[in-house]
């Protein structure tokens, strides 16, 4: 079977795909829309006549059966893909922002046209998590999903741990290596991970997720002192994207977490990604690998394309689309319970630990340990960890701690993984 495809965008992933397609003569590229023609011509991967600056030539081309979208962006891209679907083309996309924010609208257009939208490459690059959740793991209720799904932040945290680098030095290095963009907001503030966890949560719940309601905290405030304290206490700090399927409610959030060192997720290094799921039948499974990059992400795009070709006309437009008739009820962050790591700087004087103890007691927070260190003159630091309490109680406790005359500052509060 021969399939004729058109591609929107020929950057990192697009050129990786063209590279892989050299071994697939049955997949014929008809047109590739790019922003920069000379740059595309210089790639030397395709007959230059096949490149165009006009994406309409791809999405309305009567010869093209599948449109592969690798250009990114939301508004223009959405319009183009709607045109492609209305022109009876299947769509494959790597665009997490688009799927997370406008997926429902696109799926409805796909359904109306009897076409499919595949998006394996949109989450965790080369890790085949979406197809596995939708196919091989379909016989499970996925109760918990934890992801390290932003490679840039994982790289930064790993550099801070291994090299003792500050956040800004590690970020500069990530930028030099091309992981982080010059404006790193999307990665370091957790937006990218939030898009991806919204997509995964919608698959495991079968419900619509309102992106704007996802609690999100990035890694800008993680300091070398946090990294060292975590290390000393047997943890690694990771930016986790979490989806807990609690029946009526979904608890979805992105924030830094103290992960016990013995957990697989604590040992996912450098720019790698990982997704750990806990299925009702299969138990725990962890997928680890490249979450970005040219060939790794193109591997997921090509996988979608080959799946589409294998299933041909029999493929149901519903296959990659959960029912999504209902809006998910997201748990308020105030009700979420976690253990917490807290570091305070304080005056080293008689009774300060008693004062702290009275506050933890009043807020029903059981202290796992408390350790005073770096005692210099009348100043000291103290690390302590408490058993799970709600975020609401945590905020109240924090307020009381900050008001204590013996406390100089609350230096850090980080949630602890407790599974
Ligand atoms: N910027 C992302 C990351 C890759 O660092 O994982 C694309 O989603």
Tab-separated table of C-alpha atoms and ligand atoms in Angstrom:
chain	number	residue	atom	x	y	z
A	1	UNK	CA	0.000	0.000	0.000
A	2	UNK	CA	1.289	3.438	-0.911
A	3	UNK	CA	0.318	6.483	1.121
A	4	UNK	CA	0.732	10.084	0.027
A	5	UNK	CA	1.514	12.556	2.754
A	6	UNK	CA	2.011	16.283	3.189
A	7	UNK	CA	4.040	17.825	5.983
A	8	UNK	CA	3.583	21.164	7.717
A	9	UNK	CA	6.937	22.300	9.091
A	10	UNK	CA	10.419	20.981	8.542
A	11	UNK	CA	12.393	21.869	11.670
A	12	UNK	CA	13.960	19.412	14.089
A	13	UNK	CA	11.200	16.791	13.974
A	14	UNK	CA	10.298	17.329	10.298
A	15	UNK	CA	13.863	16.768	9.135
A	16	UNK	CA	14.101	13.707	11.396
A	17	UNK	CA	10.980	12.326	9.773
A	18	UNK	CA	12.352	12.896	6.244
A	19	UNK	CA	15.509	11.091	7.326
A	20	UNK	CA	13.513	8.071	8.563
A	21	UNK	CA	11.293	8.095	5.468
A	22	UNK	CA	14.316	7.302	3.275
A	23	UNK	CA	13.686	3.678	4.252
A	24	UNK	CA	9.967	3.785	3.442
A	25	UNK	CA	9.443	4.197	-0.301
A	26	UNK	CA	5.771	3.345	0.187
A	27	UNK	CA	5.319	6.644	2.052
A	28	UNK	CA	5.441	9.352	-0.600
A	29	UNK	CA	5.912	12.968	0.434
A	30	UNK	CA	3.889	15.186	-1.914
A	31	UNK	CA	4.458	18.625	-0.388
A	32	UNK	CA	6.203	20.146	2.623
A	33	UNK	CA	5.257	23.626	3.806
A	34	UNK	CA	8.108	25.564	5.415
A	35	UNK	CA	8.792	29.121	6.528
A	36	UNK	CA	12.349	29.280	5.202
A	37	UNK	CA	12.721	27.793	1.705
A	38	UNK	CA	16.539	28.115	1.315
A	39	UNK	CA	17.034	26.449	4.717
A	40	UNK	CA	14.742	23.562	3.688
A	41	UNK	CA	16.491	23.201	0.319
A	42	UNK	CA	19.863	23.010	2.087
A	43	UNK	CA	18.760	20.009	4.113
A	44	UNK	CA	19.288	17.908	1.000
A	45	UNK	CA	16.579	15.494	2.150
A	46	UNK	CA	13.983	16.017	-0.571
A	47	UNK	CA	13.537	17.290	-4.117
A	48	UNK	CA	13.464	21.089	-3.685
A	49	UNK	CA	10.335	21.341	-5.871
A	50	UNK	CA	8.362	19.628	-3.096
A	51	UNK	CA	8.834	22.500	-0.654
A	52	UNK	CA	6.393	25.388	-0.554
A	53	UNK	CA	5.881	28.416	1.627
A	54	UNK	CA	2.123	28.079	1.321
A	55	UNK	CA	0.609	25.591	3.820
A	56	UNK	CA	-2.719	25.688	1.930
A	57	UNK	CA	-0.966	23.718	-0.812
A	58	UNK	CA	-0.599	20.904	1.721
A	59	UNK	CA	-3.971	20.915	3.452
A	60	UNK	CA	-6.073	21.241	0.291
A	61	UNK	CA	-3.927	19.109	-2.011
A	62	UNK	CA	-6.253	16.446	-3.483
A	63	UNK	CA	-3.408	13.897	-3.742
A	64	UNK	CA	-2.508	14.064	-0.060
A	65	UNK	CA	-4.174	11.496	2.226
A	66	UNK	CA	-2.414	12.291	5.488
A	67	UNK	CA	-1.252	15.678	6.798
A	68	UNK	CA	1.614	15.515	9.286
A	69	UNK	CA	1.727	18.689	11.377
A	70	UNK	CA	5.133	19.548	12.826
A	71	UNK	CA	5.004	23.345	12.660
A	72	UNK	CA	3.736	24.103	16.185
A	73	UNK	CA	1.593	27.063	17.234
A	74	UNK	CA	-2.115	27.103	17.950
A	75	UNK	CA	-4.432	29.435	16.019
A	76	UNK	CA	-3.098	29.238	12.447
A	77	UNK	CA	-2.258	25.570	12.883
A	78	UNK	CA	-5.754	24.776	14.120
A	79	UNK	CA	-7.280	26.476	11.060
A	80	UNK	CA	-4.994	24.541	8.738
A	81	UNK	CA	-5.784	21.207	10.364
A	82	UNK	CA	-9.519	21.865	10.261
A	83	UNK	CA	-9.150	22.550	6.530
A	84	UNK	CA	-7.140	19.323	6.163
A	85	UNK	CA	-9.802	17.268	7.985
A	86	UNK	CA	-12.615	18.888	5.998
A	87	UNK	CA	-10.650	17.935	2.881
A	88	UNK	CA	-10.824	14.300	4.103
A	89	UNK	CA	-7.260	13.916	5.262
A	90	UNK	CA	-6.103	12.081	8.364
A	91	UNK	CA	-3.956	14.201	10.657
A	92	UNK	CA	-0.843	13.287	12.623
A	93	UNK	CA	0.486	15.948	14.946
A	94	UNK	CA	3.271	16.418	17.486
A	95	UNK	CA	1.676	19.613	18.769
A	96	UNK	CA	0.939	19.258	22.507
A	97	UNK	CA	-0.211	22.861	22.924
A	98	UNK	CA	-2.770	22.400	20.179
A	99	UNK	CA	-4.035	18.980	21.320
A	100	UNK	CA	-4.282	20.133	24.947
A	101	UNK	CA	-6.102	23.378	24.183
A	102	UNK	CA	-8.105	22.638	21.035
A	103	UNK	CA	-8.102	18.840	20.864
A	104	UNK	CA	-11.839	18.492	21.491
A	105	UNK	CA	-12.702	20.834	18.642
A	106	UNK	CA	-10.352	19.057	16.259
A	107	UNK	CA	-11.572	15.595	17.268
A	108	UNK	CA	-15.147	16.684	16.544
A	109	UNK	CA	-14.164	17.839	13.046
A	110	UNK	CA	-12.238	14.593	12.511
A	111	UNK	CA	-15.258	12.548	13.600
A	112	UNK	CA	-17.606	14.474	11.312
A	113	UNK	CA	-15.288	13.682	8.410
A	114	UNK	CA	-14.656	10.028	9.350
A	115	UNK	CA	-10.956	10.792	9.805
A	116	UNK	CA	-8.462	10.328	12.648
A	117	UNK	CA	-6.020	12.484	14.546
A	118	UNK	CA	-2.959	10.701	15.905
A	119	UNK	CA	-0.677	12.494	18.348
A	120	UNK	CA	1.795	10.046	19.860
A	121	UNK	CA	4.664	12.524	19.430
A	122	UNK	CA	2.846	15.225	21.397
A	123	UNK	CA	3.781	13.717	24.767
A	124	UNK	CA	7.220	12.494	25.816
A	125	UNK	CA	8.721	12.534	22.297
A	126	UNK	CA	9.977	9.052	21.509
A	127	UNK	CA	8.241	7.258	24.392
A	128	UNK	CA	5.182	5.413	23.060
A	129	UNK	CA	2.840	6.325	25.897
A	130	UNK	CA	-0.351	7.429	24.136
A	131	UNK	CA	-0.799	4.376	21.940
A	132	UNK	CA	0.017	2.123	24.883
A	133	UNK	CA	-2.573	3.824	27.085
A	134	UNK	CA	-5.170	3.602	24.316
A	135	UNK	CA	-4.393	0.092	23.133
A	136	UNK	CA	-2.300	-2.302	25.207
A	137	UNK	CA	-3.377	-0.847	28.560
A	138	UNK	CA	-7.016	-0.303	27.664
A	139	UNK	CA	-8.031	-3.142	29.999
A	140	UNK	CA	-6.879	-1.121	33.024
A	141	UNK	CA	-8.195	1.706	35.080
A	142	UNK	CA	-5.147	3.943	35.377
A	143	UNK	CA	-5.352	5.128	38.944
A	144	UNK	CA	-2.109	7.079	39.083
A	145	UNK	CA	0.244	8.513	36.512
A	146	UNK	CA	3.494	10.325	37.310
A	147	UNK	CA	5.552	11.865	34.553
A	148	UNK	CA	8.901	13.508	34.093
A	149	UNK	CA	7.705	14.913	30.808
A	150	UNK	CA	9.835	17.980	30.351
A	151	UNK	CA	13.395	17.139	29.375
A	152	UNK	CA	14.730	20.672	29.783
A	153	UNK	CA	13.803	20.941	33.455
A	154	UNK	CA	15.027	17.414	34.123
A	155	UNK	CA	18.360	18.361	32.546
A	156	UNK	CA	18.579	21.544	34.660
A	157	UNK	CA	17.794	19.727	37.928
A	158	UNK	CA	20.249	16.968	37.032
A	159	UNK	CA	23.014	19.504	36.320
A	160	UNK	CA	22.303	21.219	39.619
A	161	UNK	CA	22.666	17.871	41.383
A	162	UNK	CA	25.679	16.476	39.542
A	163	UNK	CA	27.696	19.616	38.937
A	164	UNK	CA	26.572	21.756	41.863
A	165	UNK	CA	25.427	24.352	39.317
A	166	UNK	CA	23.079	27.172	40.241
A	167	UNK	CA	19.660	27.250	38.557
A	168	UNK	CA	20.740	30.092	36.254
A	169	UNK	CA	24.019	28.399	35.218
A	170	UNK	CA	22.230	25.118	34.526
A	171	UNK	CA	19.588	26.991	32.525
A	172	UNK	CA	22.293	28.770	30.505
A	173	UNK	CA	23.817	25.399	29.710
A	174	UNK	CA	20.433	23.989	28.668
A	175	UNK	CA	20.070	26.990	26.353
A	176	UNK	CA	23.557	26.465	24.906
A	177	UNK	CA	22.748	22.823	24.162
A	178	UNK	CA	19.492	23.820	22.485
A	179	UNK	CA	17.191	22.188	25.070
A	180	UNK	CA	15.831	25.452	26.458
A	181	UNK	CA	14.712	28.370	24.339
A	182	UNK	CA	15.975	31.925	24.824
A	183	UNK	CA	12.699	32.594	26.642
A	184	UNK	CA	12.628	29.466	28.813
A	185	UNK	CA	9.230	30.165	30.420
A	186	UNK	CA	7.378	27.382	28.651
A	187	UNK	CA	9.716	24.747	30.075
A	188	UNK	CA	10.919	26.087	33.431
A	189	UNK	CA	7.544	27.336	34.620
A	190	UNK	CA	5.886	24.010	33.854
A	191	UNK	CA	3.598	25.055	30.964
A	192	UNK	CA	4.971	22.379	28.612
A	193	UNK	CA	4.518	19.667	31.255
A	194	UNK	CA	0.992	20.950	31.985
A	195	UNK	CA	-0.026	20.592	28.316
A	196	UNK	CA	1.315	17.071	28.271
A	197	UNK	CA	-0.273	15.959	31.545
A	198	UNK	CA	-3.597	17.441	30.377
A	199	UNK	CA	-3.425	15.173	27.328
A	200	UNK	CA	-2.502	12.087	29.369
A	201	UNK	CA	-5.147	12.845	32.004
A	202	UNK	CA	-7.824	13.198	29.335
A	203	UNK	CA	-6.883	9.773	27.998
A	204	UNK	CA	-6.904	7.989	31.361
A	205	UNK	CA	-10.143	9.642	32.463
A	206	UNK	CA	-11.940	9.847	29.117
A	207	UNK	CA	-12.974	13.373	30.099
A	208	UNK	CA	-12.336	16.902	28.909
A	209	UNK	CA	-9.688	18.772	30.855
A	210	UNK	CA	-9.728	22.515	31.324
A	211	UNK	CA	-6.036	23.412	31.026
A	212	UNK	CA	-6.476	26.649	32.943
A	213	UNK	CA	-7.492	24.747	36.081
A	214	UNK	CA	-4.318	22.664	36.318
A	215	UNK	CA	-2.146	23.654	39.289
A	216	UNK	CA	1.333	24.476	38.008
A	217	UNK	CA	4.588	25.416	39.682
A	218	UNK	CA	7.954	25.395	37.909
A	219	UNK	CA	11.553	25.033	39.062
A	220	UNK	CA	12.792	28.650	39.122
A	221	UNK	CA	12.840	28.704	42.931
A	222	UNK	CA	14.781	25.472	43.340
A	223	UNK	CA	18.152	26.362	44.833
A	224	UNK	CA	21.408	24.523	45.328
A	225	UNK	CA	20.500	24.400	49.068
A	226	UNK	CA	17.301	22.487	48.165
A	227	UNK	CA	19.220	20.061	45.972
A	228	UNK	CA	21.801	19.433	48.728
A	229	UNK	CA	19.148	18.968	51.410
A	230	UNK	CA	17.261	16.515	49.215
A	231	UNK	CA	20.459	14.577	48.561
A	232	UNK	CA	21.336	14.516	52.275
A	233	UNK	CA	17.881	13.180	53.172
A	234	UNK	CA	17.791	10.471	50.461
A	235	UNK	CA	15.745	12.240	47.787
A	236	UNK	CA	16.155	13.728	44.310
A	237	UNK	CA	14.154	16.778	43.270
A	238	UNK	CA	12.134	16.213	40.092
A	239	UNK	CA	9.538	18.280	38.277
A	240	UNK	CA	6.639	15.832	38.276
A	241	UNK	CA	3.454	16.012	36.267
A	242	UNK	CA	0.868	14.096	38.249
A	243	UNK	CA	-2.583	12.757	37.366
A	244	UNK	CA	-4.437	10.870	40.074
A	245	UNK	CA	-7.697	9.361	38.957
A	246	UNK	CA	-9.850	9.405	42.070
A	247	UNK	CA	-13.133	8.325	40.514
A	248	UNK	CA	-15.283	11.442	40.677
A	249	UNK	CA	-12.339	13.801	40.822
A	250	UNK	CA	-9.065	14.133	38.988
A	251	UNK	CA	-6.059	15.489	40.838
A	252	UNK	CA	-3.802	16.982	38.146
A	253	UNK	CA	-0.774	19.121	38.904
A	254	UNK	CA	2.779	19.996	37.910
A	255	UNK	CA	5.317	20.938	40.593
A	256	UNK	CA	8.736	20.034	41.998
A	257	UNK	CA	8.746	16.983	44.258
A	258	UNK	CA	11.207	15.288	46.636
A	259	UNK	CA	11.308	11.780	45.123
A	260	UNK	CA	12.828	9.016	47.298
A	261	UNK	CA	16.113	7.921	45.724
A	262	UNK	CA	15.077	4.285	45.554
A	263	UNK	CA	12.203	5.139	43.180
A	264	UNK	CA	12.838	4.698	39.465
A	265	UNK	CA	11.665	8.257	38.795
A	266	UNK	CA	14.430	9.652	41.020
A	267	UNK	CA	16.977	8.041	38.715
A	268	UNK	CA	15.770	9.399	35.390
A	269	UNK	CA	18.763	11.499	34.479
A	270	UNK	CA	19.805	14.250	32.101
A	271	UNK	CA	17.173	15.311	29.565
A	272	UNK	CA	15.348	11.975	29.631
A	273	UNK	CA	11.612	11.651	30.157
A	274	UNK	CA	9.687	9.004	32.087
A	275	UNK	CA	6.080	8.063	32.597
A	276	UNK	CA	5.076	5.802	35.470
A	277	UNK	CA	1.561	4.420	35.468
A	278	UNK	CA	-0.282	2.319	37.990
A	279	UNK	CA	-2.900	0.229	36.228
A	280	UNK	CA	-5.656	-1.700	38.007
A	281	UNK	CA	-4.634	-4.953	36.314
A	282	UNK	CA	-1.033	-4.499	35.254
A	283	UNK	CA	0.268	-2.690	38.350
A	284	UNK	CA	3.186	-0.308	38.002
A	285	UNK	CA	4.915	0.261	34.671
A	286	UNK	CA	7.570	2.855	33.917
A	287	UNK	CA	8.566	3.993	30.443
A	288	UNK	CA	11.862	5.878	30.214
A	289	UNK	CA	13.555	7.425	27.203
A	290	UNK	CA	14.072	10.391	24.956
A	291	UNK	CA	11.337	12.945	25.349
A	292	UNK	CA	12.497	15.194	22.541
A	293	UNK	CA	14.965	15.327	19.677
A	294	UNK	CA	14.845	14.854	15.957
A	295	UNK	CA	14.827	11.102	15.337
A	296	UNK	CA	13.247	10.104	18.679
A	297	UNK	CA	10.205	12.322	18.141
A	298	UNK	CA	10.079	11.419	14.445
A	299	UNK	CA	9.966	7.755	15.547
A	300	UNK	CA	6.606	8.431	17.213
A	301	UNK	CA	5.298	10.308	14.169
A	302	UNK	CA	6.347	7.487	11.846
A	303	UNK	CA	4.786	4.940	14.220
A	304	UNK	CA	1.457	6.762	13.921
A	305	UNK	CA	1.786	6.837	10.159
A	306	UNK	CA	2.550	3.117	9.917
A	307	UNK	CA	-0.329	2.306	12.278
A	308	UNK	CA	-2.641	4.347	10.110
A	309	UNK	CA	-1.434	2.532	6.998
A	310	UNK	CA	-1.803	-0.905	8.619
A	311	UNK	CA	-5.330	-0.247	9.720
A	312	UNK	CA	-6.256	1.581	6.525
A	313	UNK	CA	-9.901	2.242	5.859
A	314	UNK	CA	-10.960	0.191	8.882
A	315	UNK	CA	-9.590	2.639	11.351
A	316	UNK	CA	-12.267	4.233	13.429
A	317	UNK	CA	-12.142	7.944	13.951
A	318	UNK	CA	-12.979	7.065	17.543
A	319	UNK	CA	-9.843	5.026	18.018
A	320	UNK	CA	-7.661	7.828	19.283
A	321	UNK	CA	-10.505	9.761	20.829
A	322	UNK	CA	-11.885	9.084	24.310
A	323	UNK	CA	-15.653	9.688	24.782
A	324	UNK	CA	-14.978	13.166	26.177
A	325	UNK	CA	-18.617	13.969	26.667
A	326	UNK	CA	-18.020	15.112	30.216
A	327	UNK	CA	-15.834	17.832	31.701
A	328	UNK	CA	-13.454	16.411	34.332
A	329	UNK	CA	-13.940	17.678	37.859
A	330	UNK	CA	-10.501	18.762	38.995
A	331	UNK	CA	-9.613	18.526	42.663
A	332	UNK	CA	-8.829	21.899	44.210
A	333	UNK	CA	-5.165	22.237	45.143
A	334	UNK	CA	-6.318	23.326	48.611
A	335	UNK	CA	-7.682	19.821	49.245
A	336	UNK	CA	-4.642	17.933	47.941
A	337	UNK	CA	-2.634	16.240	50.684
A	338	UNK	CA	1.133	15.756	50.566
A	339	UNK	CA	4.015	15.327	52.950
A	340	UNK	CA	6.192	18.461	52.908
A	341	UNK	CA	9.871	19.264	53.235
A	342	UNK	CA	10.412	22.659	54.877
A	343	UNK	CA	13.603	24.639	55.484
A	344	UNK	CA	13.683	27.611	57.816
A	345	UNK	CA	16.426	29.991	58.892
A	346	UNK	CA	16.098	30.920	62.526
A	347	UNK	CA	17.648	32.408	65.616
A	348	UNK	CA	19.421	29.647	67.506
A	349	UNK	CA	18.017	30.223	70.962
A	350	UNK	CA	16.276	28.292	73.692
A	351	UNK	CA	12.705	27.331	72.875
A	352	UNK	CA	12.716	27.852	69.092
A	353	UNK	CA	12.104	24.166	68.384
A	354	UNK	CA	9.379	24.130	71.011
A	355	UNK	CA	7.722	27.117	69.238
A	356	UNK	CA	7.873	25.268	65.936
A	357	UNK	CA	6.572	22.109	67.594
A	358	UNK	CA	3.565	23.949	69.022
A	359	UNK	CA	2.657	25.164	65.548
A	360	UNK	CA	2.975	21.734	63.939
A	361	UNK	CA	0.875	20.282	66.772
A	362	UNK	CA	-1.786	22.977	66.395
A	363	UNK	CA	-2.012	22.197	62.664
A	364	UNK	CA	-2.136	18.465	63.184
A	365	UNK	CA	1.127	17.959	61.262
A	366	UNK	CA	3.138	14.943	62.385
A	367	UNK	CA	6.873	15.708	62.171
A	368	UNK	CA	8.903	12.953	60.515
A	369	UNK	CA	12.227	14.507	61.391
A	370	UNK	CA	13.733	17.848	62.292
A	371	UNK	CA	17.407	18.662	61.928
A	372	UNK	CA	19.145	21.858	62.958
A	373	UNK	CA	22.450	22.576	61.173
A	374	UNK	CA	24.829	25.308	59.975
A	375	UNK	CA	24.756	26.883	63.403
A	376	UNK	CA	26.701	30.165	63.213
A	377	UNK	CA	26.477	32.646	66.071
A	378	UNK	CA	22.806	32.907	66.920
A	379	UNK	CA	21.726	31.752	63.434
A	380	UNK	CA	20.896	28.298	62.199
A	381	UNK	CA	19.021	26.430	59.525
A	382	UNK	CA	16.533	23.679	60.196
A	383	UNK	CA	15.148	21.079	57.814
A	384	UNK	CA	12.010	19.267	58.766
A	385	UNK	CA	9.558	16.986	57.066
A	386	UNK	CA	5.935	16.421	57.959
A	387	UNK	CA	3.423	13.681	57.185
A	388	UNK	CA	0.696	14.466	54.630
A	389	UNK	CA	-1.480	17.484	55.336
A	390	UNK	CA	-3.711	19.454	52.979
A	391	UNK	CA	-2.340	22.449	51.102
A	392	UNK	CA	-4.874	24.566	52.951
A	393	UNK	CA	-3.518	23.450	56.343
A	394	UNK	CA	0.015	23.880	55.025
A	395	UNK	CA	-0.648	27.527	54.116
A	396	UNK	CA	-2.101	28.187	57.574
A	397	UNK	CA	0.865	26.519	59.263
A	398	UNK	CA	3.290	28.478	57.115
A	399	UNK	CA	1.668	31.747	58.068
A	400	UNK	CA	2.039	30.889	61.741
A	401	UNK	CA	5.680	29.868	61.285
A	402	UNK	CA	6.484	33.112	59.460
A	403	UNK	CA	4.982	35.105	62.310
A	404	UNK	CA	7.232	33.457	64.944
A	405	UNK	CA	9.805	36.007	66.218
A	406	UNK	CA	12.451	33.275	66.388
A	407	UNK	CA	12.073	32.447	62.668
A	408	UNK	CA	14.012	34.612	60.209
A	409	UNK	CA	12.560	33.150	57.006
A	410	UNK	CA	10.914	30.119	55.508
A	411	UNK	CA	13.531	29.334	52.878
A	412	UNK	CA	11.815	26.513	51.064
A	413	UNK	CA	8.764	24.257	50.950
A	414	UNK	CA	8.709	21.285	48.601
A	415	UNK	CA	6.156	18.501	48.352
A	416	UNK	CA	7.350	14.951	48.965
A	417	UNK	CA	6.337	11.891	46.944
A	418	UNK	CA	4.637	9.463	49.268
A	419	UNK	CA	3.897	6.328	47.256
B	1	LIG	N1	10.770	21.482	25.480
B	1	LIG	C1	10.328	20.136	25.677
B	1	LIG	C2	11.177	19.465	26.744
B	1	LIG	C3	10.362	19.289	24.463
B	1	LIG	O1	12.128	20.059	27.239
B	1	LIG	O2	10.870	18.334	27.089
B	1	LIG	C4	9.183	19.504	23.599
B	1	LIG	O3	7.999	19.257	24.295
